[in-house]
Tab-separated table of C-alpha atoms in Angstrom:
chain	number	residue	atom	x	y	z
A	19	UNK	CA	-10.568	18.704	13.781
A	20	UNK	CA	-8.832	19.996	16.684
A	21	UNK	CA	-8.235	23.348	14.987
A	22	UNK	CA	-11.660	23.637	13.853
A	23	UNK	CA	-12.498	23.316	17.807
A	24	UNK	CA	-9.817	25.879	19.033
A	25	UNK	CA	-11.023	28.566	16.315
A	26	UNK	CA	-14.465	28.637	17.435
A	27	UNK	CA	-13.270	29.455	21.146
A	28	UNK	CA	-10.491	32.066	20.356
A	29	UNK	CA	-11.080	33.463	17.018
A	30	UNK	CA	-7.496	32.446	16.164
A	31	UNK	CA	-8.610	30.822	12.494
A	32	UNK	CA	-5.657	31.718	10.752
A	33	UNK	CA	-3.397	30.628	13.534
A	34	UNK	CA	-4.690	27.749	14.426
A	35	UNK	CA	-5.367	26.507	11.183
A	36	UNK	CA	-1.551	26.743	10.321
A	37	UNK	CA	-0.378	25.220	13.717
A	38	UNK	CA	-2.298	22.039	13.216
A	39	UNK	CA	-0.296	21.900	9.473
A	40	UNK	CA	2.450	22.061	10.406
A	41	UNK	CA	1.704	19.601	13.811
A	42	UNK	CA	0.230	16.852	11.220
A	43	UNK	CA	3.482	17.367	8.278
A	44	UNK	CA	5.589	16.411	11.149
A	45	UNK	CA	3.371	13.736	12.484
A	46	UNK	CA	3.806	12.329	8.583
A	47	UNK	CA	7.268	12.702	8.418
A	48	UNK	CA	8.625	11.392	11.318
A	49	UNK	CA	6.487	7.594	10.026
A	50	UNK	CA	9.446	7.203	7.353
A	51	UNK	CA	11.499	4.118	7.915
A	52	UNK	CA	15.664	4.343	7.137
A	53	UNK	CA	17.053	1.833	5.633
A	54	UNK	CA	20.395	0.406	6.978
A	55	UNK	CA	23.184	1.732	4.880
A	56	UNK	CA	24.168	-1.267	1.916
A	57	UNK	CA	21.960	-3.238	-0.119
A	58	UNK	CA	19.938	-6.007	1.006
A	59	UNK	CA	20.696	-9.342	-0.055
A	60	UNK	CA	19.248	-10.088	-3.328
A	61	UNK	CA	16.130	-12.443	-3.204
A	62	UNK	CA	15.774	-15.303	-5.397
A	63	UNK	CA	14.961	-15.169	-8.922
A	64	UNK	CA	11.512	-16.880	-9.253
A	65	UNK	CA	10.444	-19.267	-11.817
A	66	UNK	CA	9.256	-17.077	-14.668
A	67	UNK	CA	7.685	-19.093	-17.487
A	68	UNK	CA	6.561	-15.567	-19.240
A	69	UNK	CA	9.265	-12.676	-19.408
A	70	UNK	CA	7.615	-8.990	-18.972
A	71	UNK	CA	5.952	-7.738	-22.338
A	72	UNK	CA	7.769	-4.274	-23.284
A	73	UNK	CA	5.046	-0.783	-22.457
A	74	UNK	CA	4.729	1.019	-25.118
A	75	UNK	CA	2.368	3.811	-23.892
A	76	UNK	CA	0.171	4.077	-27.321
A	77	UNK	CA	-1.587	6.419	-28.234
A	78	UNK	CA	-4.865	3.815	-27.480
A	79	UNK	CA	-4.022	3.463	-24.059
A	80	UNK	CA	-3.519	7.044	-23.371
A	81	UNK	CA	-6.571	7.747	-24.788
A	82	UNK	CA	-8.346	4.876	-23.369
A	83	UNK	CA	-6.783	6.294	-19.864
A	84	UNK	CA	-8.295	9.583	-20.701
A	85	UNK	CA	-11.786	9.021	-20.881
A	86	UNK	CA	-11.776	6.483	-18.084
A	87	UNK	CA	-10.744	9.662	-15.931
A	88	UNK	CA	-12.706	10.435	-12.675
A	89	UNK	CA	-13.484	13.752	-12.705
A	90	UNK	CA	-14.296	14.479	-9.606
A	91	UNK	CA	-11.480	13.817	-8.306
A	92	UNK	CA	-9.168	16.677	-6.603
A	93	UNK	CA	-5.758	17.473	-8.526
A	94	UNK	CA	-2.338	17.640	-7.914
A	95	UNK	CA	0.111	19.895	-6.766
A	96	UNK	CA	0.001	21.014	-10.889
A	97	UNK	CA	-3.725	21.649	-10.473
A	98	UNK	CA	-4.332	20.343	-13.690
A	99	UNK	CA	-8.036	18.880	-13.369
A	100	UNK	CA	-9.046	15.388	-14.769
A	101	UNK	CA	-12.473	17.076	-16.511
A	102	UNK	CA	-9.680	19.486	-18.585
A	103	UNK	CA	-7.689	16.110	-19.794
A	104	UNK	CA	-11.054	13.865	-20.280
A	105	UNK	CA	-12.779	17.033	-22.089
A	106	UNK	CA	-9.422	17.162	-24.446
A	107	UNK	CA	-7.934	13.664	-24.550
A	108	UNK	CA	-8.705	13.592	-28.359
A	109	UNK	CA	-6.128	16.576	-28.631
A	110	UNK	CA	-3.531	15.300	-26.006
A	111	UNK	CA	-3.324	11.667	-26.035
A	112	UNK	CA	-0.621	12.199	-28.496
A	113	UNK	CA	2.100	14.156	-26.746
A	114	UNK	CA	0.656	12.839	-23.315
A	115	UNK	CA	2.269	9.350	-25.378
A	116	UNK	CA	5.491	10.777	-26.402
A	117	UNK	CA	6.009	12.374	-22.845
A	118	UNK	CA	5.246	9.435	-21.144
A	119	UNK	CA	7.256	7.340	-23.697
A	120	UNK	CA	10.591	9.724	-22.856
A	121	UNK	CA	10.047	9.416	-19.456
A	122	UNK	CA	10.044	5.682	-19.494
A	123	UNK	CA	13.233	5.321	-21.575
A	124	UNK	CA	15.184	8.170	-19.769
A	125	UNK	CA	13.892	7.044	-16.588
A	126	UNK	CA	13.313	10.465	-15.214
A	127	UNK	CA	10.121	12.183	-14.385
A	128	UNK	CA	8.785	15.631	-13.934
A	129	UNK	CA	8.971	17.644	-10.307
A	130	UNK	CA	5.642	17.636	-10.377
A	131	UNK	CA	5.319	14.578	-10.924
A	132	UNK	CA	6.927	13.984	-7.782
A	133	UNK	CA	4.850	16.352	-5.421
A	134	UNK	CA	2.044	15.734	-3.692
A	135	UNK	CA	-0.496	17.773	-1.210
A	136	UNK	CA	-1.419	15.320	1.184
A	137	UNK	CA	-4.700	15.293	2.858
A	138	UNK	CA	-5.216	14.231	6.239
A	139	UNK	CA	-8.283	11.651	6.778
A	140	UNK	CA	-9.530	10.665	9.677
A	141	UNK	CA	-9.719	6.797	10.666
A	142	UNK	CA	-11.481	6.134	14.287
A	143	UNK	CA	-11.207	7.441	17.184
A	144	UNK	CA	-9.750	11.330	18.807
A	145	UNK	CA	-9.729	13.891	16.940
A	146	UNK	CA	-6.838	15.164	18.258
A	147	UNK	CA	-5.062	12.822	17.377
A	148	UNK	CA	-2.626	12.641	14.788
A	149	UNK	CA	-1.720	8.848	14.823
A	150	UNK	CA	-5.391	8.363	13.784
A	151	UNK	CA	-5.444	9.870	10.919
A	152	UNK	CA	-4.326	8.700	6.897
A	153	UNK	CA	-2.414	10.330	4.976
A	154	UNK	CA	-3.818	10.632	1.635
A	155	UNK	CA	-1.289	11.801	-1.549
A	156	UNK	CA	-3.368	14.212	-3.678
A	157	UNK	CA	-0.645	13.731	-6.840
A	158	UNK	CA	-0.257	15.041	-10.789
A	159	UNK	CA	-3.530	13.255	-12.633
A	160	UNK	CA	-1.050	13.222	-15.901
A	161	UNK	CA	1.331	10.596	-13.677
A	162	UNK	CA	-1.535	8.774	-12.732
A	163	UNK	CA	-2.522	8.096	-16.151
A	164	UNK	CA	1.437	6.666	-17.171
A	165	UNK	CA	1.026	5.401	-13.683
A	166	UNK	CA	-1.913	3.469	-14.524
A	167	UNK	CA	-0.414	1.813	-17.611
A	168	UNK	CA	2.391	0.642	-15.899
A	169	UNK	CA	0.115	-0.912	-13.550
A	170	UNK	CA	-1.661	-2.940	-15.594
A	171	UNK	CA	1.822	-3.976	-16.895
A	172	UNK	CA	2.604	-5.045	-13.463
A	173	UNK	CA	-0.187	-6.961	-12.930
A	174	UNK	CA	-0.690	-8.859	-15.957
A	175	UNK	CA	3.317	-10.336	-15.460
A	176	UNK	CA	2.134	-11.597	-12.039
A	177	UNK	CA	-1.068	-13.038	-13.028
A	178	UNK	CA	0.537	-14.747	-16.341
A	179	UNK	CA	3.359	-16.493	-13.743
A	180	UNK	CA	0.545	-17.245	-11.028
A	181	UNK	CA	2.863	-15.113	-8.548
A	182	UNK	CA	0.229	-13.437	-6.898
A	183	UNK	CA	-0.764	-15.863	-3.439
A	184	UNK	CA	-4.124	-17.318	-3.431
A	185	UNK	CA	-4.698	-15.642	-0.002
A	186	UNK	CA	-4.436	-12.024	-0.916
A	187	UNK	CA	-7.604	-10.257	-1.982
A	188	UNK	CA	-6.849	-6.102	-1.941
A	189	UNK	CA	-6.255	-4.340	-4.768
A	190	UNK	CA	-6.842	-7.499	-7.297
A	191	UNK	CA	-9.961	-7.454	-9.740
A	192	UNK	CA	-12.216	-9.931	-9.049
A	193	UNK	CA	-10.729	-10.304	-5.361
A	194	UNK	CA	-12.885	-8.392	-2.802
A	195	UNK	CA	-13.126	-8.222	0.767
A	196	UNK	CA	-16.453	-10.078	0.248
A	197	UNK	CA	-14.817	-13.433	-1.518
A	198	UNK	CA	-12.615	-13.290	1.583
A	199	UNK	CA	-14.945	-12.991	3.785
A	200	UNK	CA	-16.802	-15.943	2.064
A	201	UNK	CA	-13.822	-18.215	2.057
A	202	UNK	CA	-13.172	-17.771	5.621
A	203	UNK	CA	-16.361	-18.077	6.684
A	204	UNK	CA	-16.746	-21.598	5.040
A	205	UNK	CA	-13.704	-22.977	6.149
A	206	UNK	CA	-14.371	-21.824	9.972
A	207	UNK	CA	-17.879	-23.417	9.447
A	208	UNK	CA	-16.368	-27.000	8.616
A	209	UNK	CA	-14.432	-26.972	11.648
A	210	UNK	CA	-16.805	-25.787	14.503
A	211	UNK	CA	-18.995	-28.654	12.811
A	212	UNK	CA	-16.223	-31.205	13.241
A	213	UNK	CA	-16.291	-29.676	16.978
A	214	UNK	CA	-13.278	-27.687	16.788
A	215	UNK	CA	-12.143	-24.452	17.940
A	216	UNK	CA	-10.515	-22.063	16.253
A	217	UNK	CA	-7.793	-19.637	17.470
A	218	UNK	CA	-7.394	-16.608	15.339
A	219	UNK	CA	-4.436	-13.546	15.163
A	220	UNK	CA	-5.453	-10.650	13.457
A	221	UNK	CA	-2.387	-9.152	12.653
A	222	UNK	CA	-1.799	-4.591	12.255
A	223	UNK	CA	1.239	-3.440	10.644
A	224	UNK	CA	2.403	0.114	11.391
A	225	UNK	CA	2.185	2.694	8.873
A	226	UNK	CA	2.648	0.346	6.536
A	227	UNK	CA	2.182	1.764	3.214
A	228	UNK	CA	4.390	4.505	3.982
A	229	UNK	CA	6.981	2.724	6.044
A	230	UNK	CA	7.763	0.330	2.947
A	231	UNK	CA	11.955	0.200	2.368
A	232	UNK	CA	12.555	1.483	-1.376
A	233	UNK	CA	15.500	-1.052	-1.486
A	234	UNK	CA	14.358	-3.691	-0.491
A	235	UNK	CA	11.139	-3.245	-2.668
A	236	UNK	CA	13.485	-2.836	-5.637
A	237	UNK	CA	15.117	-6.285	-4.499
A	238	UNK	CA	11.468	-7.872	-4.641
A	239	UNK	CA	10.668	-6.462	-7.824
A	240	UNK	CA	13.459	-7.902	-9.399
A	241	UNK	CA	13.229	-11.267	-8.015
A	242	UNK	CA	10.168	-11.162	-9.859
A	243	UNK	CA	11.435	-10.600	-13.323
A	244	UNK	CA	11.015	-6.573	-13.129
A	245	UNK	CA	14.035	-4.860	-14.442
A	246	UNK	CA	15.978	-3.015	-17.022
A	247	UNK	CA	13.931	0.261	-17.872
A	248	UNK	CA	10.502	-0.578	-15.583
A	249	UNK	CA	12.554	-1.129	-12.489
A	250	UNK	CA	14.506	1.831	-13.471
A	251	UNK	CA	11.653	3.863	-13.748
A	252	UNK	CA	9.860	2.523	-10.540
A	253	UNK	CA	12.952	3.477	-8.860
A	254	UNK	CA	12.516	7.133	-10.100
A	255	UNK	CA	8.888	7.234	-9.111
A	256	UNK	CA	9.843	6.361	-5.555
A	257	UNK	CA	12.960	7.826	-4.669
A	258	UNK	CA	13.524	12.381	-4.645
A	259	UNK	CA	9.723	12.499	-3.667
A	260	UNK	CA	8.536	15.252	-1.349
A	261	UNK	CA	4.964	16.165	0.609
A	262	UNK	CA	3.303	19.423	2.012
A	263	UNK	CA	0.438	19.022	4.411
A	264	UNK	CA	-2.984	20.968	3.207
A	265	UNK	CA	-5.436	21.821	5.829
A	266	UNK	CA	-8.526	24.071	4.940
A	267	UNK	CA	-6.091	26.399	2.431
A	268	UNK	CA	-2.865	26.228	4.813
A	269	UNK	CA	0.049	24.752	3.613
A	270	UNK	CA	2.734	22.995	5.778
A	271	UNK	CA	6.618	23.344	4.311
A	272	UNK	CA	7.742	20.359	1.905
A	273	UNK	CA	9.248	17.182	3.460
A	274	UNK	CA	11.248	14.825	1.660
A	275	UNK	CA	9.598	11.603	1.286
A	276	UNK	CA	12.378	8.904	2.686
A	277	UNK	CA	10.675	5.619	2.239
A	278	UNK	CA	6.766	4.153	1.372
A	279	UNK	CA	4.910	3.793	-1.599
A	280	UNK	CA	2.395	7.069	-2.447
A	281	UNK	CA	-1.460	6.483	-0.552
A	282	UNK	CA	-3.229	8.188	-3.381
A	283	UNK	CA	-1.269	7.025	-6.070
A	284	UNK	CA	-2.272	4.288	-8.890
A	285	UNK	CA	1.246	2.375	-8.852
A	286	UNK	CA	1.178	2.519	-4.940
A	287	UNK	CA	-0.756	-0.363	-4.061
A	288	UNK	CA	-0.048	-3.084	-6.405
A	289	UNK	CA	3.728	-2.115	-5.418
A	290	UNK	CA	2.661	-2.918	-1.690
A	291	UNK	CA	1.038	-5.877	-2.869
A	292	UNK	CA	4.088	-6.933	-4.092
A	293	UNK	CA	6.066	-6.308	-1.409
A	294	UNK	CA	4.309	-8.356	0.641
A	295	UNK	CA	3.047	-11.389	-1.470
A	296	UNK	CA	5.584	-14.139	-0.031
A	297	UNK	CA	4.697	-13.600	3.850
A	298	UNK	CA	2.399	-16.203	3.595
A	299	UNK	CA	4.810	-18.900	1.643
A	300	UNK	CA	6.141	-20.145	4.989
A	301	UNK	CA	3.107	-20.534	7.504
A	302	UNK	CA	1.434	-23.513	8.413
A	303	UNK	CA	-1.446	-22.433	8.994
A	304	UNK	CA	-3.832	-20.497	7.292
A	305	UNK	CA	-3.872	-17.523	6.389
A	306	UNK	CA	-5.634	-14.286	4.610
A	307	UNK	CA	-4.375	-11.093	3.287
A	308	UNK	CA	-6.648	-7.885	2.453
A	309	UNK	CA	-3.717	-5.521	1.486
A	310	UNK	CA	-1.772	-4.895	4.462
A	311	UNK	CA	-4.434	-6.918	6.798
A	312	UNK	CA	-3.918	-10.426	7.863
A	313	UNK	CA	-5.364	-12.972	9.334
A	314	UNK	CA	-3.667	-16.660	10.770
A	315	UNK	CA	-5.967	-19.387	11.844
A	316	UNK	CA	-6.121	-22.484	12.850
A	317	UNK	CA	-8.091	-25.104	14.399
A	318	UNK	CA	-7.316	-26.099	17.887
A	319	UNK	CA	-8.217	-29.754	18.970
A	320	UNK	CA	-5.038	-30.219	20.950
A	321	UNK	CA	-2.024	-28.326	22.042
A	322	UNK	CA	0.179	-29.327	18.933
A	323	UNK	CA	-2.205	-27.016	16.996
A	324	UNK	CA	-1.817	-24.812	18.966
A	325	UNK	CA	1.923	-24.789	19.058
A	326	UNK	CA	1.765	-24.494	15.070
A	327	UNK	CA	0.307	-21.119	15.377
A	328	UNK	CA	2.648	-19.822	17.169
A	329	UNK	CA	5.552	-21.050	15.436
A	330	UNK	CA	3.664	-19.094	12.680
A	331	UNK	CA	3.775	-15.681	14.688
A	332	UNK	CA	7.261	-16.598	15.192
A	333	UNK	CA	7.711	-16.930	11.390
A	334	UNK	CA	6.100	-13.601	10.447
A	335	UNK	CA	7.608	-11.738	13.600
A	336	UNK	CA	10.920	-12.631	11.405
A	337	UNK	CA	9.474	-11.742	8.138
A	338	UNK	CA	9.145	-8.345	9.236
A	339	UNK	CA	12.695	-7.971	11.277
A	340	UNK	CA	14.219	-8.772	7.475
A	341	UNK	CA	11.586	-6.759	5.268
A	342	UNK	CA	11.069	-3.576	7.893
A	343	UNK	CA	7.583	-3.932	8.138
A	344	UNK	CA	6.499	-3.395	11.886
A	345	UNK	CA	3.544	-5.089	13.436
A	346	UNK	CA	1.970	-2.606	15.631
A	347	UNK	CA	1.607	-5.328	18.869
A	348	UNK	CA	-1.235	-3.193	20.363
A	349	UNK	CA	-3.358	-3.719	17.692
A	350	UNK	CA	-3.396	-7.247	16.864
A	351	UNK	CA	-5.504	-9.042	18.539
A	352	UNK	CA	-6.382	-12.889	19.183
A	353	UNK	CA	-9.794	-14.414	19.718
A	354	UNK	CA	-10.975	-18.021	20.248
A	355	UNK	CA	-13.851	-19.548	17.754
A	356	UNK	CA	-16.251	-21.894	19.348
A	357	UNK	CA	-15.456	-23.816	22.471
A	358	UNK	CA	-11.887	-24.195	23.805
A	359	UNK	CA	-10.521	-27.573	24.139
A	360	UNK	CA	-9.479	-28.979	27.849
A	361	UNK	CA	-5.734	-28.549	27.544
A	362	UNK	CA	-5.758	-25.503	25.188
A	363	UNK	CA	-3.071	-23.091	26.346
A	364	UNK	CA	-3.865	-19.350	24.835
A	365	UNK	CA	-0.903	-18.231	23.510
């Protein structure tokens, strides 16, 4: 990194090093989105044929959570390591329950809990850069584990009430990037055999995970039957959250965390995935989510198709005015499939 490069031409490690900390914290920060004072309007309540089964956090799970751990993985701002709590989860999946069992009925969590040393990793392109690098959440392994059980609580309601879209595949068992891939591939095949083109938007939102409005997320959540002491809890989990940059040793100063949901985090990305399940419900044409990636196609044989995709933009250009989700226009991109037709106007 940039640092790394200035160091080996002045000798200025230690000086360097803690400039480029404190130049990537504020990169980080200054991403958050803020909300519009008021709450948003409240969504409507979906059809829910199976109401949320209550957590418990047994004993089992805990356990179960335990030896599932990952051990290599790096730990928290409590720098408690996963291969202490897999090596002892016969000893602690006990009060590990009862603590995470108070938590979830009191609806508070630990500081710690709440901290997290975030790791900057690079994505493409300069170095020097800050906008091209993710920020990863390095957070308490204990709150991943209650994190994790939640989770699965989350995902089970949505896949009992068929709420999750057909056309996402992040984050989902059994829904890879692959499968998309697959589907996509076949439907694009039947139309450039039929002799039609296909015009395609590839969509980029900006910052998304961390831009995500706590709010309005809490609005979603209970439009789909999350509430009482879950949503209560989520909304502790998100909200009086704060981040310190790491780099090589150096630590920026904390930062209050105003909006997102935790990169890092267990609970993070099926709360994204919730967020923004529906922005599909109103297109016309199709379309295919990988997490925060989409994709709108459709084939082209005259210009009323081609006027359908862009009422489509349209559509999701007003999804994202309501739900604070900016499209970074730079980066999406739109490409023809196959040959054009005669009166095909790019949009």
């Amino acid at each position: 990194m940039y640092a790394e490069i200035c160091c080996q031409f002045t000798g200025w490690f230690k000086e360097a090093d803690t400039r480029e900390t404190v130049w990537v914290s504020n990169f980080f920060s200054s991403v958050f989105t803020t909300e519009p004072p008021g709450n948003p309007s409240p969504e409507p309540s979906r059809d829910i044929k199976h109401s949320m089964y209550e957590i418990d956090f047994s004993q089992q799970q805990v356990e179960a959570k335990l030896a599932k751990l990952n051990t290599s993985k790096s730990v928290g701002p409590d720098n408690i390591h996963p291969r202490v709590l897999q090596e002892l989860k016969g000893a602690i999946s006990l009060p590990l329950s009862l603590i995470f069992k108070t938590s979830y009925e009191t609806g508070t969590l630990p500081k710690d809990w709440k901290s997290a040393n975030v790791t900057a990793v690079h994505k493409k392109s300069d170095k020097t850069v800050a906008d091209n690098y993710r920020p990863i959440s390095l957070t308490s392994i204990v709150c991943k584990i209650m994190e994790g059980i939640i989770s699965d609580a989350l995902v089970t309601h949505m896949k009992t009430n068929n709420f999750f879209t057909d056309k996402q595949f992040g984050f989902l068992k059994g829904r890879s990037a692959t499968l998309q891939l697959l589907n996509v591939l076949d439907e694009w095949t039947k139309l450039l055999d039929a002799g039609i083109s296909i015009d395609v938007l590839y969509t980029d939102f900006q910052k998304a995970f961390d831009t995500v409005p706590h709010r309005r997320l809490l609005t979603k959540l209970t439009s789909y039957g999350f509430n009482g002491r879950l949503l209560t809890w989520i909304q502790a989990f998100l909200t009086g959250r704060k981040q310190r940059v790491v780099v090589m040793g150096h630590e920026s100063s904390w930062e209050w965390i105003l909006s997102g949901v935790p990169q890092g985090s267990v609970l993070g990305p099926i709360l994204f995935l919730i967020y923004i399940n529906d922005i599909v419900d109103n297109l016309n044409c199709n379309a295919y989510l990988f997490a925060d990636d989409m994709k709108i196609f459709n084939g082209i044989p005259d210009d009323k198709y081609n006027s359908q995709l862009q009422s489509d933009i349209n559509t999701v250009s007003k999804w994202t005015d309501k739900w604070h989700l900016k499209l970074n226009v730079e980066k999406c991109k739109i490409m023809t499939v196959g040959k054009a037709h005669p009166s095909h106007t790019r949009l």
